[in-house]
PDB file of C-alpha atoms in Angstrom:
ATOM      1  CA  VAL N   1       5.310   8.257  13.150  1.00 78.00           C
ATOM      2  CA  GLN N   2       1.742   7.242  12.480  1.00 90.00           C
ATOM      3  CA  LEU N   3      -0.023   5.925   9.399  1.00 94.00           C
ATOM      4  CA  VAL N   4      -3.788   5.526   9.171  1.00 96.00           C
ATOM      5  CA  GLU N   5      -5.504   3.735   6.302  1.00 96.00           C
ATOM      6  CA  SER N   6      -9.121   4.180   5.299  1.00 97.00           C
ATOM      7  CA  GLY N   7     -11.403   3.543   2.363  1.00 98.00           C
ATOM      8  CA  GLY N   8     -11.742  -0.219   2.424  1.00 97.00           C
ATOM      9  CA  GLY N   9     -15.058  -1.973   2.093  1.00 97.00           C
ATOM     10  CA  LEU N  10     -17.131  -4.541   0.255  1.00 98.00           C
ATOM     11  CA  VAL N  11     -17.378  -4.207  -3.502  1.00 98.00           C
ATOM     12  CA  GLN N  12     -18.510  -6.412  -6.346  1.00 98.00           C
ATOM     13  CA  ALA N  13     -16.035  -7.755  -8.870  1.00 98.00           C
ATOM     14  CA  GLY N  14     -15.297  -5.124 -11.466  1.00 98.00           C
ATOM     15  CA  GLY N  15     -15.861  -2.300  -9.014  1.00 98.00           C
ATOM     16  CA  SER N  16     -13.476   0.301  -7.645  1.00 98.00           C
ATOM     17  CA  LEU N  17     -12.215   1.534  -4.314  1.00 98.00           C
ATOM     18  CA  ARG N  18      -9.853   4.306  -3.295  1.00 98.00           C
ATOM     19  CA  LEU N  19      -7.766   3.700  -0.229  1.00 97.00           C
ATOM     20  CA  SER N  20      -6.170   6.544   1.694  1.00 96.00           C
ATOM     21  CA  CYS N  21      -3.088   6.592   3.883  1.00 94.00           C
ATOM     22  CA  SER N  22      -2.701   9.603   6.151  1.00 94.00           C
ATOM     23  CA  ALA N  23       0.786  10.146   7.546  1.00 90.00           C
ATOM     24  CA  SER N  24       1.841  12.144  10.591  1.00 87.00           C
ATOM     25  CA  GLY N  25       4.893  12.516  12.766  1.00 82.00           C
ATOM     26  CA  PHE N  26       7.414  12.407   9.952  1.00 74.00           C
ATOM     27  CA  THR N  27      10.298  14.847   9.794  1.00 64.00           C
ATOM     28  CA  GLY N  28      10.279  16.690   6.509  1.00 60.00           C
ATOM     29  CA  ASP N  29       8.350  15.431   3.515  1.00 57.00           C
ATOM     30  CA  ASP N  30      10.805  13.060   1.880  1.00 60.00           C
ATOM     31  CA  TYR N  31       9.332   9.793   3.050  1.00 71.00           C
ATOM     32  CA  GLN N  32       8.095   7.091   0.760  1.00 85.00           C
ATOM     33  CA  ILE N  33       4.885   5.179   1.242  1.00 89.00           C
ATOM     34  CA  GLY N  34       4.299   1.699  -0.079  1.00 93.00           C
ATOM     35  CA  TRP N  35       1.127  -0.365  -0.214  1.00 96.00           C
ATOM     36  CA  PHE N  36       0.924  -3.970   0.898  1.00 97.00           C
ATOM     37  CA  ARG N  37      -1.748  -6.565   1.473  1.00 97.00           C
ATOM     38  CA  ARG N  38      -2.328  -9.793   3.312  1.00 97.00           C
ATOM     39  CA  ALA N  39      -4.965 -12.151   2.000  1.00 97.00           C
ATOM     40  CA  PRO N  40      -6.520 -14.796   4.265  1.00 92.00           C
ATOM     41  CA  GLY N  41      -4.097 -17.650   4.772  1.00 94.00           C
ATOM     42  CA  LYS N  42      -1.356 -16.001   2.724  1.00 96.00           C
ATOM     43  CA  GLU N  43       1.834 -14.115   3.350  1.00 95.00           C
ATOM     44  CA  ARG N  44       1.958 -10.343   3.223  1.00 96.00           C
ATOM     45  CA  GLU N  45       2.916  -9.068  -0.207  1.00 96.00           C
ATOM     46  CA  ALA N  46       3.858  -5.755  -1.742  1.00 95.00           C
ATOM     47  CA  VAL N  47       1.281  -4.180  -4.022  1.00 96.00           C
ATOM     48  CA  SER N  48       3.019  -0.989  -5.088  1.00 94.00           C
ATOM     49  CA  CYS N  49       5.964   1.076  -3.937  1.00 89.00           C
ATOM     50  CA  PHE N  50       8.687   3.424  -5.156  1.00 80.00           C
ATOM     51  CA  THR N  51      11.819   1.668  -6.352  1.00 78.00           C
ATOM     52  CA  THR N  52      15.207   2.273  -4.772  1.00 75.00           C
ATOM     53  CA  THR N  53      16.905   2.764  -8.129  1.00 74.00           C
ATOM     54  CA  ASP N  54      15.086   5.630  -9.795  1.00 74.00           C
ATOM     55  CA  ARG N  55      12.034   6.115  -7.583  1.00 76.00           C
ATOM     56  CA  SER N  56       9.746   4.907 -10.318  1.00 84.00           C
ATOM     57  CA  ILE N  57       6.622   3.143  -9.134  1.00 89.00           C
ATOM     58  CA  TRP N  58       6.735  -0.634  -8.942  1.00 91.00           C
ATOM     59  CA  PHE N  59       3.500  -2.621  -9.245  1.00 93.00           C
ATOM     60  CA  ARG N  60       3.084  -6.310  -8.688  1.00 95.00           C
ATOM     61  CA  ASP N  61       2.101  -8.050 -11.906  1.00 95.00           C
ATOM     62  CA  SER N  62      -1.386  -9.010 -10.750  1.00 96.00           C
ATOM     63  CA  VAL N  63      -2.441  -5.370 -10.265  1.00 96.00           C
ATOM     64  CA  LYS N  64      -0.676  -3.703 -13.188  1.00 96.00           C
ATOM     65  CA  GLY N  65      -3.028  -1.559 -15.210  1.00 96.00           C
ATOM     66  CA  ARG N  66      -5.672  -1.629 -12.482  1.00 97.00           C
ATOM     67  CA  ILE N  67      -4.265   0.609  -9.760  1.00 95.00           C
ATOM     68  CA  ILE N  68      -3.058   4.187  -9.571  1.00 93.00           C
ATOM     69  CA  ILE N  69      -1.056   5.815  -6.790  1.00 90.00           C
ATOM     70  CA  SER N  70      -1.385   9.518  -6.111  1.00 88.00           C
ATOM     71  CA  SER N  71      -0.696  11.849  -3.244  1.00 86.00           C
ATOM     72  CA  ASP N  72      -1.813  15.095  -1.667  1.00 87.00           C
ATOM     73  CA  LYS N  73       1.338  16.573  -0.162  1.00 82.00           C
ATOM     74  CA  ALA N  74      -0.554  19.330   1.622  1.00 85.00           C
ATOM     75  CA  LYS N  75      -2.599  16.730   3.497  1.00 87.00           C
ATOM     76  CA  ASN N  76       0.246  14.204   3.884  1.00 88.00           C
ATOM     77  CA  THR N  77      -1.989  11.607   2.301  1.00 91.00           C
ATOM     78  CA  VAL N  78      -1.269   8.918  -0.276  1.00 91.00           C
ATOM     79  CA  PHE N  79      -4.051   7.275  -2.265  1.00 93.00           C
ATOM     80  CA  LEU N  80      -4.362   3.863  -3.865  1.00 95.00           C
ATOM     81  CA  GLN N  81      -7.055   3.852  -6.537  1.00 96.00           C
ATOM     82  CA  MET N  82      -8.046   0.291  -7.360  1.00 97.00           C
ATOM     83  CA  ASN N  83     -10.152  -0.437 -10.408  1.00 98.00           C
ATOM     84  CA  SER N  84     -11.522  -3.598 -12.015  1.00 98.00           C
ATOM     85  CA  LEU N  85     -11.299  -5.336  -8.675  1.00 98.00           C
ATOM     86  CA  LYS N  86     -11.207  -9.122  -8.572  1.00 98.00           C
ATOM     87  CA  PRO N  87     -12.119 -11.556  -5.796  1.00 97.00           C
ATOM     88  CA  GLU N  88      -8.422 -12.390  -5.476  1.00 96.00           C
ATOM     89  CA  ASP N  89      -7.800  -8.785  -4.446  1.00 98.00           C
ATOM     90  CA  THR N  90      -9.611  -9.517  -1.189  1.00 98.00           C
ATOM     91  CA  ALA N  91      -7.173  -8.764   1.633  1.00 98.00           C
ATOM     92  CA  ILE N  92      -6.286  -6.393   4.400  1.00 98.00           C
ATOM     93  CA  TYR N  93      -4.423  -3.519   2.805  1.00 98.00           C
ATOM     94  CA  TYR N  94      -1.677  -1.690   4.634  1.00 97.00           C
ATOM     95  CA  CYS N  95       0.409   1.340   3.909  1.00 95.00           C
ATOM     96  CA  ALA N  96       3.932   1.528   5.254  1.00 94.00           C
ATOM     97  CA  ALA N  97       6.787   3.998   5.284  1.00 92.00           C
ATOM     98  CA  LYS N  98      10.214   3.078   4.016  1.00 89.00           C
ATOM     99  CA  GLY N  99      13.329   3.534   6.090  1.00 82.00           C
ATOM    100  CA  VAL N 100      11.588   4.300   9.382  1.00 83.00           C
ATOM    101  CA  SER N 101      10.471   2.129  12.263  1.00 83.00           C
ATOM    102  CA  ASP N 102       7.358   2.336  14.399  1.00 84.00           C
ATOM    103  CA  GLY N 103       9.148   0.486  17.185  1.00 85.00           C
ATOM    104  CA  ARG N 104       7.174  -2.754  16.840  1.00 87.00           C
ATOM    105  CA  GLY N 105       9.891  -4.636  15.004  1.00 85.00           C
ATOM    106  CA  ASP N 106       7.683  -5.403  12.013  1.00 90.00           C
ATOM    107  CA  TYR N 107       9.705  -5.110   8.811  1.00 92.00           C
ATOM    108  CA  TYR N 108       9.081  -6.030   5.223  1.00 94.00           C
ATOM    109  CA  TYR N 109      11.844  -6.089   2.654  1.00 92.00           C
ATOM    110  CA  SER N 110      11.081  -5.608  -1.018  1.00 91.00           C
ATOM    111  CA  PRO N 111      13.927  -6.357  -3.422  1.00 90.00           C
ATOM    112  CA  PHE N 112      12.597  -3.534  -5.583  1.00 88.00           C
ATOM    113  CA  CYS N 113      11.733  -0.897  -3.018  1.00 88.00           C
ATOM    114  CA  GLY N 114      13.706  -1.547   0.144  1.00 90.00           C
ATOM    115  CA  SER N 115      12.738  -2.036   3.769  1.00 91.00           C
ATOM    116  CA  PHE N 116       9.503  -0.829   5.353  1.00 93.00           C
ATOM    117  CA  GLY N 117       9.200  -0.618   9.119  1.00 91.00           C
ATOM    118  CA  SER N 118       6.337   1.705  10.011  1.00 92.00           C
ATOM    119  CA  TRP N 119       2.828   0.380   9.435  1.00 95.00           C
ATOM    120  CA  GLY N 120      -0.777   1.441   9.591  1.00 94.00           C
ATOM    121  CA  GLN N 121      -3.491  -0.698  11.149  1.00 96.00           C
ATOM    122  CA  GLY N 122      -4.823  -1.855   7.784  1.00 97.00           C
ATOM    123  CA  THR N 123      -8.152  -1.578   6.000  1.00 98.00           C
ATOM    124  CA  GLN N 124     -10.203  -4.537   4.816  1.00 98.00           C
ATOM    125  CA  VAL N 125     -11.025  -4.864   1.123  1.00 98.00           C
ATOM    126  CA  THR N 126     -13.520  -7.572   0.188  1.00 98.00           C
ATOM    127  CA  VAL N 127     -14.410  -8.239  -3.440  1.00 98.00           C
ATOM    128  CA  SER N 128     -17.424 -10.439  -4.063  1.00 97.00           C
ATOM    129  CA  SER N 129     -17.817 -12.490  -7.224  1.00 94.00           C
TER     130      SER N 129
END
């Protein structure tokens, strides 16, 4: 499986970016993509993902109301639209697939969304004040 993120960049506070995650190599179309980020000097954290209970979308509190997830099934692409960006949103953003492994042994467990084991290379988002 392969995930490729794009769309990061430098933006001023209050601006917007749309990140893309293109997926390939999956069997069928019932895979779930989550978004994560790692800020400088901080641990990786989940940004948004589908919950294990009812497959609703979970958002971390700090981004609620500012991000939208959408997808283009025909292109196997998931989007993360980020609005009203803040300097504290500066991080490398990753997409990951739940329930599959890319063989590198890198896993992240979300108590809301489950375990993610297949990762993209990340895309840098920098928000200037």
